[in-house]
Structure formats: C-alpha cells, structure tokens
mmCIF file of C-alpha atoms and ligand atoms in Angstrom:
data_model
loop_
_atom_site.group_PDB
_atom_site.id
_atom_site.type_symbol
_atom_site.label_atom_id
_atom_site.label_comp_id
_atom_site.label_asym_id
_atom_site.label_seq_id
_atom_site.Cartn_x
_atom_site.Cartn_y
_atom_site.Cartn_z
ATOM 1 C CA MET S 1 101.144 81.310 148.178
ATOM 2 C CA LEU S 2 104.382 80.553 146.357
ATOM 3 C CA ASN S 3 107.111 83.153 145.771
ATOM 4 C CA GLY S 4 104.708 85.815 147.046
ATOM 5 C CA LYS S 5 101.997 84.989 144.516
ATOM 6 C CA LYS S 6 98.789 82.973 144.558
ATOM 7 C CA VAL S 7 99.044 79.631 142.757
ATOM 8 C CA LEU S 8 97.287 78.633 139.529
ATOM 9 C CA PHE S 9 97.048 75.050 138.274
ATOM 10 C CA SER S 10 95.517 73.691 135.091
ATOM 11 C CA GLY S 11 95.997 70.861 132.654
ATOM 12 C CA MET S 12 94.884 69.321 129.396
ATOM 13 C CA GLN S 13 94.862 65.777 128.161
ATOM 14 C CA ALA S 14 97.155 64.740 125.343
ATOM 15 C CA THR S 15 94.365 62.825 123.639
ATOM 16 C CA GLY S 16 94.312 64.612 120.289
ATOM 17 C CA THR S 17 94.997 67.911 118.616
ATOM 18 C CA LEU S 18 93.653 70.821 120.627
ATOM 19 C CA THR S 19 90.490 72.445 119.339
ATOM 20 C CA LEU S 20 89.352 76.018 119.247
ATOM 21 C CA GLY S 21 87.142 75.075 122.232
ATOM 22 C CA ASN S 22 90.228 74.165 124.285
ATOM 23 C CA TYR S 23 91.870 77.420 123.253
ATOM 24 C CA LEU S 24 88.991 79.830 123.859
ATOM 25 C CA GLY S 25 87.626 77.982 126.906
ATOM 26 C CA ALA S 26 90.911 77.379 128.696
ATOM 27 C CA LEU S 27 94.264 78.229 127.121
ATOM 28 C CA LYS S 28 93.375 81.873 126.371
ATOM 29 C CA ASN S 29 92.474 82.426 130.027
ATOM 30 C CA TRP S 30 95.654 80.706 131.187
ATOM 31 C CA ILE S 31 97.655 83.257 129.226
ATOM 32 C CA GLU S 32 95.634 86.185 130.563
ATOM 33 C CA LEU S 33 96.153 85.034 134.177
ATOM 34 C CA ALA S 34 99.790 83.969 133.853
ATOM 35 C CA ASP S 35 101.402 87.192 135.132
ATOM 36 C CA GLU S 36 99.230 87.483 138.209
ATOM 37 C CA TYR S 37 99.834 83.936 139.540
ATOM 38 C CA GLU S 38 102.596 81.415 140.132
ATOM 39 C CA CYS S 39 101.469 78.953 137.435
ATOM 40 C CA PHE S 40 101.660 75.207 136.882
ATOM 41 C CA TYR S 41 100.409 73.968 133.504
ATOM 42 C CA SER S 42 100.517 70.242 133.103
ATOM 43 C CA VAL S 43 100.232 67.947 130.104
ATOM 44 C CA VAL S 44 98.123 65.360 131.928
ATOM 45 C CA ASP S 45 99.333 62.242 130.151
ATOM 46 C CA MET S 46 98.383 59.997 133.095
ATOM 47 C CA HIS S 47 94.754 60.976 132.550
ATOM 48 C CA SER S 48 95.097 60.151 128.840
ATOM 49 C CA ILE S 49 95.575 56.418 129.417
ATOM 50 C CA THR S 50 92.116 56.087 130.984
ATOM 51 C CA VAL S 51 91.231 55.589 127.309
ATOM 52 C CA ARG S 52 93.377 53.184 125.242
ATOM 53 C CA GLN S 53 96.255 55.017 123.483
ATOM 54 C CA GLU S 54 98.834 53.945 120.934
ATOM 55 C CA PRO S 55 102.124 54.518 122.877
ATOM 56 C CA SER S 56 104.158 56.280 120.173
ATOM 57 C CA GLU S 57 101.147 58.431 119.268
ATOM 58 C CA LEU S 58 100.602 59.426 122.908
ATOM 59 C CA ARG S 59 104.251 60.442 123.229
ATOM 60 C CA LYS S 60 103.983 62.533 120.072
ATOM 61 C CA LYS S 61 100.714 64.172 121.104
ATOM 62 C CA ALA S 62 102.082 64.972 124.549
ATOM 63 C CA ARG S 63 105.134 66.687 123.037
ATOM 64 C CA ASN S 64 102.931 68.582 120.578
ATOM 65 C CA LEU S 65 100.732 69.726 123.441
ATOM 66 C CA MET S 66 103.741 70.957 125.371
ATOM 67 C CA ALA S 67 104.839 72.934 122.276
ATOM 68 C CA LEU S 68 101.316 74.277 121.783
ATOM 69 C CA TYR S 69 101.169 75.618 125.338
ATOM 70 C CA ILE S 70 104.332 77.583 124.641
ATOM 71 C CA ALA S 71 103.298 78.592 121.105
ATOM 72 C CA ALA S 72 99.994 79.941 122.434
ATOM 73 C CA GLY S 73 101.911 82.367 124.631
ATOM 74 C CA LEU S 74 102.836 80.690 127.918
ATOM 75 C CA ASP S 75 106.409 81.529 128.835
ATOM 76 C CA PRO S 76 108.054 78.269 130.018
ATOM 77 C CA GLU S 77 110.566 80.194 132.142
ATOM 78 C CA ASP S 78 107.949 82.096 134.128
ATOM 79 C CA ASN S 79 105.456 79.233 134.186
ATOM 80 C CA CYS S 80 106.057 75.633 135.137
ATOM 81 C CA ILE S 81 104.976 73.636 132.072
ATOM 82 C CA TYR S 82 105.556 69.915 132.599
ATOM 83 C CA TYR S 83 104.390 66.337 132.014
ATOM 84 C CA GLN S 84 102.228 64.929 134.798
ATOM 85 C CA SER S 85 103.928 61.518 134.456
ATOM 86 C CA HIS S 86 107.316 63.074 135.294
ATOM 87 C CA VAL S 87 106.210 63.998 138.814
ATOM 88 C CA SER S 88 105.587 60.959 140.997
ATOM 89 C CA GLY S 89 103.553 62.865 143.588
ATOM 90 C CA HIS S 90 100.442 62.951 141.398
ATOM 91 C CA ALA S 91 99.938 59.198 141.639
ATOM 92 C CA GLU S 92 101.002 59.050 145.282
ATOM 93 C CA LEU S 93 98.591 61.757 146.410
ATOM 94 C CA ALA S 94 95.830 60.329 144.201
ATOM 95 C CA TRP S 95 96.091 57.029 146.078
ATOM 96 C CA ILE S 96 95.696 58.746 149.432
ATOM 97 C CA LEU S 97 92.786 60.871 148.183
ATOM 98 C CA ASN S 98 91.082 57.737 146.817
ATOM 99 C CA CYS S 99 90.705 56.739 150.442
ATOM 100 C CA PHE S 100 88.872 60.010 151.145
ATOM 101 C CA THR S 101 86.487 59.846 148.185
ATOM 102 C CA TYR S 102 83.130 58.069 148.237
ATOM 103 C CA VAL S 103 81.971 55.859 145.395
ATOM 104 C CA GLY S 104 78.620 57.647 145.636
ATOM 105 C CA GLU S 105 80.390 60.878 144.649
ATOM 106 C CA LEU S 106 82.192 59.253 141.718
ATOM 107 C CA ASN S 107 78.946 57.665 140.541
ATOM 108 C CA ARG S 108 77.522 61.131 139.910
ATOM 109 C CA MET S 109 80.280 62.300 137.540
ATOM 110 C CA THR S 110 78.798 63.054 134.126
ATOM 111 C CA GLN S 111 82.158 62.893 132.285
ATOM 112 C CA PHE S 112 82.579 59.309 133.551
ATOM 113 C CA LYS S 113 79.096 58.400 132.339
ATOM 114 C CA ASP S 114 79.768 59.945 128.907
ATOM 115 C CA LYS S 115 83.158 58.274 128.506
ATOM 116 C CA ALA S 116 81.855 54.921 129.777
ATOM 117 C CA ARG S 117 79.141 55.090 127.115
ATOM 118 C CA LYS S 118 81.717 55.929 124.417
ATOM 119 C CA HIS S 119 84.178 53.234 125.537
ATOM 120 C CA ALA S 120 81.829 50.497 126.704
ATOM 121 C CA ASP S 121 84.488 47.819 126.080
ATOM 122 C CA ASN S 122 86.970 49.448 128.487
ATOM 123 C CA ILE S 123 85.273 50.893 131.556
ATOM 124 C CA ASN S 124 88.401 50.683 133.702
ATOM 125 C CA ALA S 125 88.938 51.770 137.305
ATOM 126 C CA GLY S 126 91.192 54.631 136.142
ATOM 127 C CA LEU S 127 88.336 56.139 134.176
ATOM 128 C CA TYR S 128 86.195 55.899 137.283
ATOM 129 C CA THR S 129 88.741 57.489 139.643
ATOM 130 C CA TYR S 130 89.860 60.064 137.044
ATOM 131 C CA PRO S 131 88.447 62.954 139.159
ATOM 132 C CA VAL S 132 90.571 61.861 142.150
ATOM 133 C CA LEU S 133 93.762 62.110 140.087
ATOM 134 C CA MET S 134 92.575 65.525 138.949
ATOM 135 C CA ALA S 135 92.002 66.536 142.594
ATOM 136 C CA ALA S 136 95.547 65.353 143.379
ATOM 137 C CA ASP S 137 96.944 67.462 140.495
ATOM 138 C CA ILE S 138 95.347 70.583 141.889
ATOM 139 C CA LEU S 139 95.847 70.014 145.621
ATOM 140 C CA LEU S 140 99.472 68.921 145.270
ATOM 141 C CA TYR S 141 100.449 72.502 144.391
ATOM 142 C CA GLN S 142 98.049 74.176 146.850
ATOM 143 C CA ALA S 143 96.376 75.882 143.884
ATOM 144 C CA ASP S 144 94.156 78.886 144.620
ATOM 145 C CA VAL S 145 92.642 79.057 141.158
ATOM 146 C CA VAL S 146 91.961 76.579 138.354
ATOM 147 C CA PRO S 147 90.987 78.008 134.954
ATOM 148 C CA VAL S 148 88.835 75.503 133.014
ATOM 149 C CA GLY S 149 85.866 75.325 130.641
ATOM 150 C CA ILE S 150 82.364 74.865 132.099
ATOM 151 C CA ASP S 151 82.421 71.092 131.471
ATOM 152 C CA GLN S 152 85.021 70.678 134.256
ATOM 153 C CA MET S 153 82.980 72.390 136.991
ATOM 154 C CA GLN S 154 81.774 69.100 138.468
ATOM 155 C CA HIS S 155 85.382 67.910 138.817
ATOM 156 C CA LEU S 156 86.314 71.142 140.546
ATOM 157 C CA GLU S 157 83.449 70.692 142.984
ATOM 158 C CA ILE S 158 84.512 67.159 143.931
ATOM 159 C CA THR S 159 88.087 68.439 144.377
ATOM 160 C CA ARG S 160 86.839 71.082 146.812
ATOM 161 C CA ASP S 161 84.750 68.471 148.668
ATOM 162 C CA ILE S 162 87.689 66.051 149.017
ATOM 163 C CA ALA S 163 90.001 68.855 150.200
ATOM 164 C CA GLY S 164 87.431 70.109 152.703
ATOM 165 C CA ARG S 165 86.882 66.581 154.066
ATOM 166 C CA PHE S 166 90.611 66.012 154.489
ATOM 167 C CA ASN S 167 91.081 69.399 156.169
ATOM 168 C CA ALA S 168 88.179 68.712 158.544
ATOM 169 C CA ILE S 169 90.025 65.645 159.841
ATOM 170 C CA TYR S 170 93.670 66.764 159.758
ATOM 171 C CA GLY S 171 93.607 70.568 159.985
ATOM 172 C CA ASP S 172 94.378 73.083 157.251
ATOM 173 C CA VAL S 173 96.425 70.925 154.886
ATOM 174 C CA PHE S 174 94.988 71.884 151.488
ATOM 175 C CA THR S 175 94.099 75.233 149.948
ATOM 176 C CA ILE S 176 90.512 75.027 148.704
ATOM 177 C CA PRO S 177 90.739 75.911 144.993
ATOM 178 C CA GLU S 178 88.392 78.247 143.138
ATOM 179 C CA PRO S 179 87.390 77.522 139.541
ATOM 180 C CA TYR S 180 87.965 80.289 137.009
ATOM 181 C CA ILE S 181 85.568 80.258 134.074
ATOM 182 C CA GLY S 182 86.102 82.957 131.429
ATOM 183 C CA LYS S 183 83.279 85.331 130.561
ATOM 184 C CA GLN S 184 83.475 84.343 126.911
ATOM 185 C CA GLY S 185 84.125 81.040 125.181
ATOM 186 C CA ALA S 186 83.517 78.861 128.257
ATOM 187 C CA LYS S 187 81.576 76.382 126.129
ATOM 188 C CA ILE S 188 82.225 76.334 122.407
ATOM 189 C CA MET S 189 79.866 73.958 120.614
ATOM 190 C CA SER S 190 80.387 71.525 117.743
ATOM 191 C CA LEU S 191 80.113 73.167 114.290
ATOM 192 C CA GLN S 192 78.084 70.185 113.092
ATOM 193 C CA ASP S 193 75.797 69.737 116.094
ATOM 194 C CA PRO S 194 75.518 72.873 118.243
ATOM 195 C CA SER S 195 73.850 70.910 121.047
ATOM 196 C CA LYS S 196 77.187 69.101 121.712
ATOM 197 C CA LYS S 197 80.423 70.691 122.944
ATOM 198 C CA MET S 198 83.317 70.943 120.513
ATOM 199 C CA SER S 199 85.609 68.101 121.524
ATOM 200 C CA LYS S 200 89.007 66.937 120.304
ATOM 201 C CA SER S 201 87.820 63.326 120.361
ATOM 202 C CA ASP S 202 84.807 63.958 118.081
ATOM 203 C CA GLU S 203 84.997 61.482 115.221
ATOM 204 C CA ASN S 204 83.702 64.052 112.692
ATOM 205 C CA PRO S 205 86.639 66.349 111.787
ATOM 206 C CA ASN S 206 84.246 69.003 110.453
ATOM 207 C CA ALA S 207 82.758 69.408 113.935
ATOM 208 C CA SER S 208 85.923 70.987 115.347
ATOM 209 C CA ILE S 209 88.481 73.580 114.363
ATOM 210 C CA TYR S 210 91.885 72.174 115.306
ATOM 211 C CA LEU S 211 94.599 74.617 116.308
ATOM 212 C CA LEU S 212 96.819 73.160 113.598
ATOM 213 C CA ASP S 213 94.224 73.434 110.783
ATOM 214 C CA ASP S 214 95.429 75.494 107.808
ATOM 215 C CA PRO S 215 93.495 78.676 106.845
ATOM 216 C CA ASP S 216 91.586 77.053 103.955
ATOM 217 C CA THR S 217 90.416 74.217 106.190
ATOM 218 C CA VAL S 218 89.326 76.672 108.890
ATOM 219 C CA MET S 219 87.306 78.704 106.398
ATOM 220 C CA ARG S 220 85.784 75.610 104.794
ATOM 221 C CA LYS S 221 84.686 74.229 108.183
ATOM 222 C CA PHE S 222 83.053 77.519 109.171
ATOM 223 C CA LYS S 223 81.292 77.762 105.802
ATOM 224 C CA ARG S 224 79.874 74.263 106.369
ATOM 225 C CA ALA S 225 78.877 75.004 109.969
ATOM 226 C CA VAL S 226 75.272 74.126 110.790
ATOM 227 C CA THR S 227 73.054 77.201 111.250
ATOM 228 C CA ASP S 228 69.274 77.383 110.676
ATOM 229 C CA SER S 229 66.691 78.740 108.234
ATOM 230 C CA GLU S 230 65.901 81.941 110.159
ATOM 231 C CA ALA S 231 68.426 83.877 108.061
ATOM 232 C CA CYS S 232 68.817 86.614 110.673
ATOM 233 C CA ILE S 233 71.784 87.100 112.976
ATOM 234 C CA ALA S 234 70.509 86.943 116.544
ATOM 235 C CA TYR S 235 71.854 85.629 119.851
ATOM 236 C CA ASN S 236 69.331 83.197 121.348
ATOM 237 C CA ASP S 237 68.794 79.516 122.156
ATOM 238 C CA GLU S 238 66.464 78.990 119.198
ATOM 239 C CA GLN S 239 69.440 79.612 116.890
ATOM 240 C CA PRO S 240 72.198 77.619 118.617
ATOM 241 C CA GLY S 241 74.460 77.403 115.554
ATOM 242 C CA VAL S 242 74.464 81.185 115.019
ATOM 243 C CA LYS S 243 74.839 81.746 118.764
ATOM 244 C CA ASN S 244 77.933 79.531 118.734
ATOM 245 C CA LEU S 245 79.445 81.434 115.792
ATOM 246 C CA LEU S 246 78.857 84.717 117.633
ATOM 247 C CA ASP S 247 80.412 83.260 120.805
ATOM 248 C CA ILE S 248 83.486 82.234 118.817
ATOM 249 C CA TYR S 249 83.734 85.627 117.128
ATOM 250 C CA CYS S 250 83.402 87.536 120.409
ATOM 251 C CA ALA S 251 85.893 85.362 122.278
ATOM 252 C CA ALA S 252 88.371 85.479 119.373
ATOM 253 C CA THR S 253 88.191 89.268 118.966
ATOM 254 C CA ASN S 254 87.412 90.271 122.581
ATOM 255 C CA THR S 255 84.158 91.908 121.427
ATOM 256 C CA SER S 256 80.935 92.026 123.458
ATOM 257 C CA ILE S 257 77.868 90.257 122.053
ATOM 258 C CA ASP S 258 76.025 93.608 121.789
ATOM 259 C CA ASP S 259 78.798 95.146 119.707
ATOM 260 C CA ALA S 260 78.997 92.073 117.482
ATOM 261 C CA LEU S 261 75.231 92.149 116.888
ATOM 262 C CA LYS S 262 75.504 95.805 115.827
ATOM 263 C CA GLU S 263 78.412 94.971 113.546
ATOM 264 C CA PHE S 264 76.500 92.186 111.769
ATOM 265 C CA GLU S 265 73.131 93.944 111.631
ATOM 266 C CA GLY S 266 71.463 93.369 108.266
ATOM 267 C CA GLN S 267 74.140 90.883 107.156
ATOM 268 C CA GLY S 268 73.678 87.245 106.142
ATOM 269 C CA TYR S 269 75.110 84.011 107.556
ATOM 270 C CA GLY S 270 77.712 83.934 104.763
ATOM 271 C CA GLN S 271 79.223 87.206 105.955
ATOM 272 C CA LEU S 272 79.143 86.120 109.593
ATOM 273 C CA LYS S 273 80.918 82.863 108.761
ATOM 274 C CA GLU S 274 83.557 84.681 106.743
ATOM 275 C CA ALA S 275 84.229 87.129 109.604
ATOM 276 C CA VAL S 276 84.408 84.341 112.199
ATOM 277 C CA GLY S 277 86.797 82.405 109.958
ATOM 278 C CA GLU S 278 89.055 85.448 109.535
ATOM 279 C CA SER S 279 89.094 86.159 113.277
ATOM 280 C CA VAL S 280 90.151 82.590 114.041
ATOM 281 C CA ILE S 281 92.765 82.438 111.270
ATOM 282 C CA ALA S 282 94.305 85.628 112.701
ATOM 283 C CA ILE S 283 94.870 83.772 115.996
ATOM 284 C CA LEU S 284 96.012 80.474 114.508
ATOM 285 C CA LYS S 285 98.570 81.732 111.963
ATOM 286 C CA PRO S 286 101.165 83.123 114.415
ATOM 287 C CA LEU S 287 100.469 80.286 116.852
ATOM 288 C CA GLN S 288 101.234 77.660 114.186
ATOM 289 C CA GLN S 289 104.402 79.426 113.121
ATOM 290 C CA ARG S 290 105.684 79.467 116.723
ATOM 291 C CA PHE S 291 104.614 75.842 117.169
ATOM 292 C CA ASN S 292 106.717 74.698 114.204
ATOM 293 C CA GLU S 293 109.728 76.670 115.408
ATOM 294 C CA ILE S 294 109.515 75.200 118.911
ATOM 295 C CA LEU S 295 109.134 71.620 117.708
ATOM 296 C CA ALA S 296 112.101 72.027 115.380
ATOM 297 C CA ASP S 297 114.341 73.047 118.299
ATOM 298 C CA LYS S 298 114.732 69.728 120.081
ATOM 299 C CA ASP S 299 117.293 70.905 122.656
ATOM 300 C CA TYR S 300 115.187 73.914 123.661
ATOM 301 C CA LEU S 301 112.103 71.797 124.310
ATOM 302 C CA ASP S 302 114.051 69.004 126.036
ATOM 303 C CA ASN S 303 115.630 71.521 128.371
ATOM 304 C CA ILE S 304 112.224 72.936 129.331
ATOM 305 C CA ILE S 305 110.869 69.437 129.918
ATOM 306 C CA LYS S 306 113.780 68.601 132.207
ATOM 307 C CA THR S 307 113.995 71.775 134.268
ATOM 308 C CA ASN S 308 110.270 72.173 134.716
ATOM 309 C CA ALA S 309 109.805 68.561 135.830
ATOM 310 C CA GLU S 310 112.379 69.269 138.552
ATOM 311 C CA ARG S 311 110.609 72.492 139.558
ATOM 312 C CA ALA S 312 107.252 70.726 139.760
ATOM 313 C CA GLN S 313 108.747 67.803 141.678
ATOM 314 C CA THR S 314 110.236 70.150 144.287
ATOM 315 C CA ALA S 315 107.022 72.151 144.700
ATOM 316 C CA SER S 316 104.844 69.038 144.936
ATOM 317 C CA LEU S 317 106.999 67.224 147.511
ATOM 318 C CA LYS S 318 106.218 69.827 150.186
ATOM 319 C CA THR S 319 102.517 68.994 150.143
ATOM 320 C CA LEU S 320 103.043 65.267 149.637
ATOM 321 C CA ARG S 321 105.315 64.880 152.664
ATOM 322 C CA LYS S 322 102.915 66.850 154.819
ATOM 323 C CA VAL S 323 99.964 64.693 153.753
ATOM 324 C CA GLN S 324 101.911 61.449 154.266
ATOM 325 C CA LYS S 325 102.755 62.560 157.788
ATOM 326 C CA LYS S 326 99.179 63.578 158.560
ATOM 327 C CA VAL S 327 97.718 60.205 157.549
ATOM 328 C CA GLY S 328 100.283 58.354 159.662
ATOM 329 C CA PHE S 329 102.914 57.013 157.284
ATOM 330 C CA PRO S 330 106.224 56.380 159.075
ATOM 331 C CA GLU S 331 108.865 59.143 158.886
ATOM 332 C CA ARG S 332 111.688 58.559 156.405
ATOM 333 C CA VAL S 333 114.985 57.645 158.058
ATOM 334 C CA ARG S 334 117.853 59.743 156.652
HETATM 335 P P1 LIG W 401 88.302 64.971 124.947
HETATM 336 O O1 LIG W 401 87.470 65.118 123.715
HETATM 337 O O2 LIG W 401 89.566 64.196 124.760
HETATM 338 O O3 LIG W 401 87.521 64.562 126.159
HETATM 339 P P2 LIG W 401 88.226 67.807 125.285
HETATM 340 O O4 LIG W 401 88.313 68.444 123.929
HETATM 341 O O5 LIG W 401 86.907 67.790 125.937
HETATM 342 O O6 LIG W 401 88.868 66.394 125.263
HETATM 343 P P3 LIG W 401 89.936 68.344 127.566
HETATM 344 O O7 LIG W 401 91.351 67.916 127.460
HETATM 345 O O8 LIG W 401 89.022 67.476 128.355
HETATM 346 O O9 LIG W 401 89.299 68.581 126.142
HETATM 347 O O10 LIG W 401 89.863 69.819 128.123
HETATM 348 C C1 LIG W 401 90.917 70.731 128.240
HETATM 349 C C2 LIG W 401 90.354 72.065 128.669
HETATM 350 O O11 LIG W 401 89.567 72.650 127.621
HETATM 351 C C3 LIG W 401 89.429 71.989 129.895
HETATM 352 O O12 LIG W 401 89.638 73.118 130.719
HETATM 353 C C4 LIG W 401 88.048 72.046 129.286
HETATM 354 O O13 LIG W 401 87.106 72.574 130.182
HETATM 355 C C5 LIG W 401 88.272 72.963 128.100
HETATM 356 N N1 LIG W 401 87.332 72.695 127.012
HETATM 357 C C6 LIG W 401 87.212 71.519 126.348
HETATM 358 N N2 LIG W 401 86.271 71.620 125.384
HETATM 359 C C7 LIG W 401 85.787 72.881 125.439
HETATM 360 C C8 LIG W 401 84.788 73.594 124.709
HETATM 361 N N3 LIG W 401 84.129 73.033 123.713
HETATM 362 N N4 LIG W 401 84.530 74.892 125.039
HETATM 363 C C9 LIG W 401 85.221 75.479 126.052
HETATM 364 N N5 LIG W 401 86.172 74.863 126.786
HETATM 365 C C10 LIG W 401 86.463 73.582 126.495
HETATM 366 N N1 LIG W 402 90.033 66.762 133.504
HETATM 367 C C1 LIG W 402 90.503 67.822 132.687
HETATM 368 C C2 LIG W 402 91.999 67.817 132.515
HETATM 369 C C3 LIG W 402 92.661 67.979 133.829
HETATM 370 C C4 LIG W 402 92.716 69.157 134.618
HETATM 371 C C5 LIG W 402 93.434 68.803 135.782
HETATM 372 C C6 LIG W 402 92.204 70.441 134.465
HETATM 373 C C7 LIG W 402 93.319 67.015 134.514
HETATM 374 N N2 LIG W 402 93.799 67.496 135.678
HETATM 375 C C8 LIG W 402 93.659 69.718 136.779
HETATM 376 C C9 LIG W 402 92.444 71.361 135.481
HETATM 377 C C10 LIG W 402 93.149 71.002 136.622
HETATM 378 C C11 LIG W 402 89.808 67.689 131.377
HETATM 379 O O1 LIG W 402 89.395 66.654 131.005
HETATM 380 N N3 LIG W 402 89.718 68.739 130.686
#
C-alpha cells in the first residue's frame, strides 16, 4: 500500500513506435486502472539495450514513449511516469535478485529464445537476465498488480517465484504481484500473419498499426489485412485474420464479440475492415494531437521527467534499503 492505495507497476520498452497491440493489450488497461491504484509507469530504457540501439534514436524513442503515455490519457501528476534509467535502484535490486534466480528458470523463458533467434549475433547476458531486471522493476515498488499483455505472463510468473523464494528466506519483504490481463485485446495479432503477435519490432510495416500512423495509412493497412476465402464474418480459430479484426474492433469500441457479430451479420470483409479502421482512427486522432502538443512543450515534459524521477527514486529506496539489510550488506554510516 502507498498513500492508502494498492500499487500498480507497468512498463514498455522504447524500442520502436508503439503499436495498436501495445495500446489495446496494455496502455488502455493502464488508463482504466489508474484511478484505483497508486501507479508507476516506466519507460524501460534499460531493457531496450538488451538489443543494440542507436543512442540518439533510443533517446528520441524514449522521449516519444513518455509523451505517448501522457497523450494516451495517463495524468503525469497523479501517476509516476519516469525513465527506468533515472532510478538507480532498478539495477541494484536486479543484481541482488540475480543471486536468487536459477539459470534453469531463465532457460525456459520463451521471449529469450525468440529474441536470441532474432539476434543470433548478440546473445548477451542482459538479454538472458532480462526477466530479473523486470522482476526488480516490479518488486522495487511493492506492486500489487501488473497490467500486461498475455505474452508477458511467463515473466510475471518468474517474478512471483523469485519474490516468494526471497520471502521464504528473509520474511515478508516483497509483495507478491498479480498480473492483470484485460478481457479484450490481450493478444492482438499481426495484420499480415495472424499466427504471430503484432509487434513493434516486426520488419514488415504493414503487419502493425503504429499509434502515430495517419488515418489513410491506418485504413490502407486494414484493407490489406490478411483474411481468408470463407467470406463470412465469424469468430473462430479457422479464420484467425477475421477473428483478429473482430478482437480489434471490440477492444477499440468496448463492444462484446456477440454484439459485434450481430452488427456485421450478412456483411462482407470490406465492410468489416472499414468499420475496424474507423474505430481505430477515432482513438488515434485525439491521441496524436495531444502527443504533438506535449512534445512541442519542452519545459512541461522536462519538468515531469525531473519530478517523477525523484518520486520514483524516493519510493524505490525504501524497498532497496530493506533488501540490502536483509541480505547482509553493511549499514551506511551517516
Ligand atoms: P518488441 O517488438 O520490441 O519486443 P512489443 O511490441 O512486443 O515489443 P513490448 O514493449 O514488449 O512490445 O510490450 C509492451 C506491452 O504491450 C506489454 O505489456 C505487452 O504484453 C503488450 N503487448 C505487446 N504486443 C502486444 C500485442 N500484440 N497484443 C497485446 N498486447 C501486447
Ligand atoms: N518485459 C516487458 C516490459 C517490462 C515490464 C516491466 C512490464 C519491463 N519491465 C515491468 C511490466 C512490468 C515487455 O517486454 N513488454
């Protein structure tokens, strides 16, 4: 508990422009939960360098991501929105937790296996221990709940295991976090290959809707989206492309699948694609306008970056000092 509320933590990597998958699977839920919890939303730039980044590009993407969080509807006064690299406790706790994580556990992580396959020339130790840094992010703030897309469930489970193991040795140090997966949009698939998740690092730009795509591009990408030759609008695994479009429509408009199926009864794929495109454009237009305004106001954004880093640093130090004491590090002499 912090300030009388339960704590929420989540983060996204500054590795590219956010996709509709990131928005519907994570960001939208963050906004819905923001009032109920004391929230920490991090731009996890330390995770980003597990894959090689061009420094000036990373800095730009991280700032854009910070602006996107705010543009999407997170109030930076009520919520602590900050850069992970500005709070030293993430790395310090990650080191300690590394010593409570088994290589056998890390060997099972599917995201590591996927990324190692994609970046075979750079399978670095950071990529391997990525889940431990993520556990540190979450445990540092004693988070009760962590809203993420389905793909992050395995990382949440290892976080709970590490926290439970630490608590079993040293007493109740960490809150065991619960994942929060939204009912809709938890796994948005690629528009070009509906067996793969929509991902901001996909090399085919037509596979993803980016939050900064203009309306014509959004519509064009939906019109090109892979469907099938069944020509009927149904929600099942034999028609994964159509299922994905319906998932997007329902998550974007807060409609149930049953209601959407009634709405599109007797219609063709062209009409479905048009309606999905419109529903997404309606979300993106105001978001993009806010985004441009925020980025243009340098002082406003800089002030948020500064004050929130201080807030996060203060909150994180409480846990860090407790953990350092528990494992036997010498007391600081004042
Ligand atoms: P990358 O391609 O760089 O690995 P990503 O697009 O998979 O990135 P992340 O930064 O790893 O995105 O994820 C940020 C958040 O968005 C996480 O909570 C993740 O679960 C969620 N998310 C990512 N992709 C999707 C998707 N296609 N559908 C639903 N949620 C998603
Ligand atoms: N691993 C996540 C990003 C992430 C995160 C976190 C999410 C890093 N630290 C803490 C929730 C809580 C990803 O790749 N999407």
